[in-house]
Short mmCIF file of C-alpha atoms in Angstrom, two decimals:
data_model
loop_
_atom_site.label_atom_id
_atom_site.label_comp_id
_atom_site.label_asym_id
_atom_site.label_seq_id
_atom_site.Cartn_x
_atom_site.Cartn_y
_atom_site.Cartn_z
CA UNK A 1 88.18 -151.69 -38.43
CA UNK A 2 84.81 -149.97 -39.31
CA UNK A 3 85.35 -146.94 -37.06
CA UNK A 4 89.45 -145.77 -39.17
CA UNK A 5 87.57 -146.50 -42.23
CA UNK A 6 85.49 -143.50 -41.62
CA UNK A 7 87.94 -141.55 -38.90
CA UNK A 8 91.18 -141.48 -41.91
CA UNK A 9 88.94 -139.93 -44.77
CA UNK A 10 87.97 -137.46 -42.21
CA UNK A 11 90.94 -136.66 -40.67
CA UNK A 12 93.04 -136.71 -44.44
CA UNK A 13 90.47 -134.54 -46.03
CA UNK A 14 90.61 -131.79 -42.72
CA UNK A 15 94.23 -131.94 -42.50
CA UNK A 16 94.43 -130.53 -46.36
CA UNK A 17 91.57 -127.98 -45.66
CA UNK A 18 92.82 -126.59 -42.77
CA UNK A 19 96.38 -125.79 -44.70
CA UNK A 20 94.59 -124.01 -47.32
CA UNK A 21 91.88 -122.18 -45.08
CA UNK A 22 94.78 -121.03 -43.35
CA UNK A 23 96.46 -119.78 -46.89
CA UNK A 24 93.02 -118.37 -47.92
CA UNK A 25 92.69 -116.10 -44.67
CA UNK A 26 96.25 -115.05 -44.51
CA UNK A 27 95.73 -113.89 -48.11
CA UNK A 28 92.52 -112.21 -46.94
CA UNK A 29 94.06 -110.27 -44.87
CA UNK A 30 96.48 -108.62 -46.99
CA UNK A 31 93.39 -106.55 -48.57
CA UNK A 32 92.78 -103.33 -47.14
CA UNK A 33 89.04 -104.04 -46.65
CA UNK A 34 89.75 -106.94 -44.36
CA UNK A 35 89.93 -105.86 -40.97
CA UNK A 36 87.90 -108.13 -39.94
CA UNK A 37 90.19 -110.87 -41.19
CA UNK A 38 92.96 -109.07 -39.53
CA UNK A 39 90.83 -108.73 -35.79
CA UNK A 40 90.09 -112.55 -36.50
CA UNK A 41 93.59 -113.76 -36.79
CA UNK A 42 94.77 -111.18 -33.72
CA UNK A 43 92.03 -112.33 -31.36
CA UNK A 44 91.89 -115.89 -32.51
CA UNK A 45 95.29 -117.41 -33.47
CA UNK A 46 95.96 -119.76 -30.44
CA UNK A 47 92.62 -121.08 -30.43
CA UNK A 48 92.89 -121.66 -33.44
CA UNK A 49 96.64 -123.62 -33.53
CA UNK A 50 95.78 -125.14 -30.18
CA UNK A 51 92.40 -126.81 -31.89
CA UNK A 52 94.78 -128.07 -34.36
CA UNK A 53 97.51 -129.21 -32.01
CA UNK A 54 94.70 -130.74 -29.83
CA UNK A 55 93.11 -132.98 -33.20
CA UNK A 56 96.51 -133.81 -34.43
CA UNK A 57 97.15 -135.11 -30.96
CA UNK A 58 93.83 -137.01 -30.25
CA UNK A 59 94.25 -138.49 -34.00
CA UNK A 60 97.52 -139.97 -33.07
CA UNK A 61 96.28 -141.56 -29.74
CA UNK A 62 93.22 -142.67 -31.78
CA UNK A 63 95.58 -144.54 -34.26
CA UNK A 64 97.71 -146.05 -31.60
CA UNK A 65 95.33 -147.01 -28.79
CA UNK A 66 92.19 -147.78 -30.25
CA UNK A 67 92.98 -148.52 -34.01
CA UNK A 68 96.07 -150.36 -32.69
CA UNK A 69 98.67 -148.94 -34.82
CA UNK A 70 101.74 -149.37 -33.54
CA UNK A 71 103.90 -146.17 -34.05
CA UNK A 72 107.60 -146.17 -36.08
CA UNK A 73 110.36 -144.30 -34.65
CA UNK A 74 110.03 -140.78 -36.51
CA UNK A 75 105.76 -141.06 -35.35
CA UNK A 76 107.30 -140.88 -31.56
CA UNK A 77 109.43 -138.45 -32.18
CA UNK A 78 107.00 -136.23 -34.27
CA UNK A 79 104.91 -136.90 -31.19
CA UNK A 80 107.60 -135.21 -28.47
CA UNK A 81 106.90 -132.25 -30.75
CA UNK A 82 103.19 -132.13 -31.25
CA UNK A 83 101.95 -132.87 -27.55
CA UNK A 84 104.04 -130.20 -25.67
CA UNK A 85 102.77 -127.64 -28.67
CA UNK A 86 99.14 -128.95 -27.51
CA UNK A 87 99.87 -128.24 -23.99
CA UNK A 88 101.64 -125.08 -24.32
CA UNK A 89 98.61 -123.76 -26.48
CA UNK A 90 96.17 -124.75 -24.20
CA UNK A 91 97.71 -123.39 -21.03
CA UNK A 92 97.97 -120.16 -22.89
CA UNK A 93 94.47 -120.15 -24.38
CA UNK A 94 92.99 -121.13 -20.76
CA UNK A 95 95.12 -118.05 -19.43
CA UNK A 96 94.52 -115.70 -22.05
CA UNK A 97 98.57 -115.36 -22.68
CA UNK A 98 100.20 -114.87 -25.40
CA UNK A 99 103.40 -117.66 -26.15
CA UNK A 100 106.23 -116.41 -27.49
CA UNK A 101 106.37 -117.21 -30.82
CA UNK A 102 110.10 -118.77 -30.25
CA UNK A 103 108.38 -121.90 -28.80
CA UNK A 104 105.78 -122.31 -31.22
CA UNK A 105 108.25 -121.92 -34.54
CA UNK A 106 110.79 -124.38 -32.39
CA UNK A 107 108.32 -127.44 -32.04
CA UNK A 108 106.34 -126.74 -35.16
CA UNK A 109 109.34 -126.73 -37.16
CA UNK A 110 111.25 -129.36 -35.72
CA UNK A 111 107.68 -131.55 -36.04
CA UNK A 112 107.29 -130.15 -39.67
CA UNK A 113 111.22 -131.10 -40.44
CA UNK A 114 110.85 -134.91 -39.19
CA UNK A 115 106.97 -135.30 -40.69
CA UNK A 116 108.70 -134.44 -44.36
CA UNK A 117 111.50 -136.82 -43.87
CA UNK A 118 109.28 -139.42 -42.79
CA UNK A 119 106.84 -138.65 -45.71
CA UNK A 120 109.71 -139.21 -47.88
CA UNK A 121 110.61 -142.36 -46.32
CA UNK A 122 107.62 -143.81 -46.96
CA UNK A 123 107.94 -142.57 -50.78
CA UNK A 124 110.91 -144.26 -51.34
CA UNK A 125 111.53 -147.05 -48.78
CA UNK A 126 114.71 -148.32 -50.38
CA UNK A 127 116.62 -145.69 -48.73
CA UNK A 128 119.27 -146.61 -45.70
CA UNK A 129 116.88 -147.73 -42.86
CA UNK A 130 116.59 -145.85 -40.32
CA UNK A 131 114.35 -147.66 -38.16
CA UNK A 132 115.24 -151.21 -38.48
CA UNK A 133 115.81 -150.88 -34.29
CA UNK A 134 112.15 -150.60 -33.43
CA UNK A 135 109.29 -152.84 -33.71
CA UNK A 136 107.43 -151.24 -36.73
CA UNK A 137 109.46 -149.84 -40.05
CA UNK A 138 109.31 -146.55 -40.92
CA UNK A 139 108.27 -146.75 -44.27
CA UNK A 140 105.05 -148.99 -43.14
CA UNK A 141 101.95 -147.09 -44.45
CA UNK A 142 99.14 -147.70 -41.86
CA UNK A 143 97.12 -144.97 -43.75
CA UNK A 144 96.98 -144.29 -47.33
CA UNK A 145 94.33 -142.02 -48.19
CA UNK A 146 93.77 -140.93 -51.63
CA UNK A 147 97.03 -142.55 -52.79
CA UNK A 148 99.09 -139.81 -51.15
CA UNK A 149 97.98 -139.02 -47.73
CA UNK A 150 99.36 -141.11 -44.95
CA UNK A 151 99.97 -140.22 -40.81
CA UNK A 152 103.24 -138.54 -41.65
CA UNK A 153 101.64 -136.14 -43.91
CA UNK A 154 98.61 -135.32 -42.02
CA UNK A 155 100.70 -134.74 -38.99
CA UNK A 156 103.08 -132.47 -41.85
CA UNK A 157 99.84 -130.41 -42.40
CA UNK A 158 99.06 -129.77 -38.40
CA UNK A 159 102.51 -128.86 -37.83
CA UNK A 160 102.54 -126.48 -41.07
CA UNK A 161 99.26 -125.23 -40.70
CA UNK A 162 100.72 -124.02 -36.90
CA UNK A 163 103.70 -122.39 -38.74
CA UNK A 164 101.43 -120.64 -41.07
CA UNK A 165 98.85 -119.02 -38.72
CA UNK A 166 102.10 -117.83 -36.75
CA UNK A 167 102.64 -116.17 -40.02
CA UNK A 168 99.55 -114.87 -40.02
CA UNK A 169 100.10 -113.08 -36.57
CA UNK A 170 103.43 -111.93 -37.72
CA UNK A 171 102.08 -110.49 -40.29
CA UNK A 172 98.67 -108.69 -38.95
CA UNK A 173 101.02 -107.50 -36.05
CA UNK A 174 103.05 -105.69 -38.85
CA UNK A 175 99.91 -104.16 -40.37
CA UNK A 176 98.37 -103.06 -37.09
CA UNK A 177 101.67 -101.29 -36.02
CA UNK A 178 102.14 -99.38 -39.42
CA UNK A 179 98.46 -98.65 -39.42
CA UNK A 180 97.64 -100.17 -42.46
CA UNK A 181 93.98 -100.64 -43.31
#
């Protein structure tokens, strides 16, 4: 199909550079001429996650409805996690409210948790299966993008980039309330 040809680069290549943008501004952060950095990641945090949740979720319905994909067991279920975090994020961005970071940590972490075990399924398929119920195996790589990047781990980096700019509010939160510059 022309159109994945051209959509899994994409989508490989953001899902890496949006886990290490995310590293490079929480680093940024930490110095003491960054407030700017700091104002960024207070103000901006849910738009940003929520723009991740919302690609990671239009990516997956792209790979299952138009590039026909049909998704494995541990795809569904890091699915239930991804699409309420989507939902939740936009409802709060829409209102202006701040989630409590219990829900956010619960589904990204739960999504994180089964995106590594399926990664490592994949890596070594001659492990118990787990999947032999469903119509596609687990360890089936639709997507293999630079010899290492397939659905499981682009879905890992949504779901850890999430976790990390949670971090990131943690942390500025921290350095606004003990004044640090």
């Amino acid at each position: 199909m022309p159109s994945e040809e051209v959509f899994s680069p994409t989508v490989a290549v953001l899902s890496i550079a949006v886990v290490l943008g995310v590293l490079a501004t929480m680093l940024a952060a930490e110095f003491p001429f960054a407030e700017t950095a700091r104002l960024a990641i207070y103000g901006h945090v849910q738009k940003a996650m929520f723009l991740i949740a919302a690609v990671a979720m239009g990516s997956s319905l792209y790979y299952s409805e138009v590039a026909g994909f049909t998704p494995c067991d541990f795809c569904w279920y890091q699915r239930i996690a991804m699409y309420p975090l989507a939902v939740l994020l936009l409802v709060a961005v829409v209102t202006r409210f701040r989630i409590d970071p219990r829900f956010i940590v619960a589904l990204a972490g739960v999504g994180l948790a089964i995106s590594i075990y399926h990664y490592q399924l994949q890596l070594f398929p001659d492990q118990a299966q787990v999947c032999t119920a469903s119509a596609v195996s687990c360890t089936v790589r639709f997507v293999e993008e630079f010899g290492f990047v397939s659905i499981p781990l682009m879905a890992g980096a949504g779901f850890l980039a999430v976790l990390l700019l949670q971090v990131a509010e943690w942390r500025v939160n921290y350095l606004f309330a003990h004044d640090r510059p």
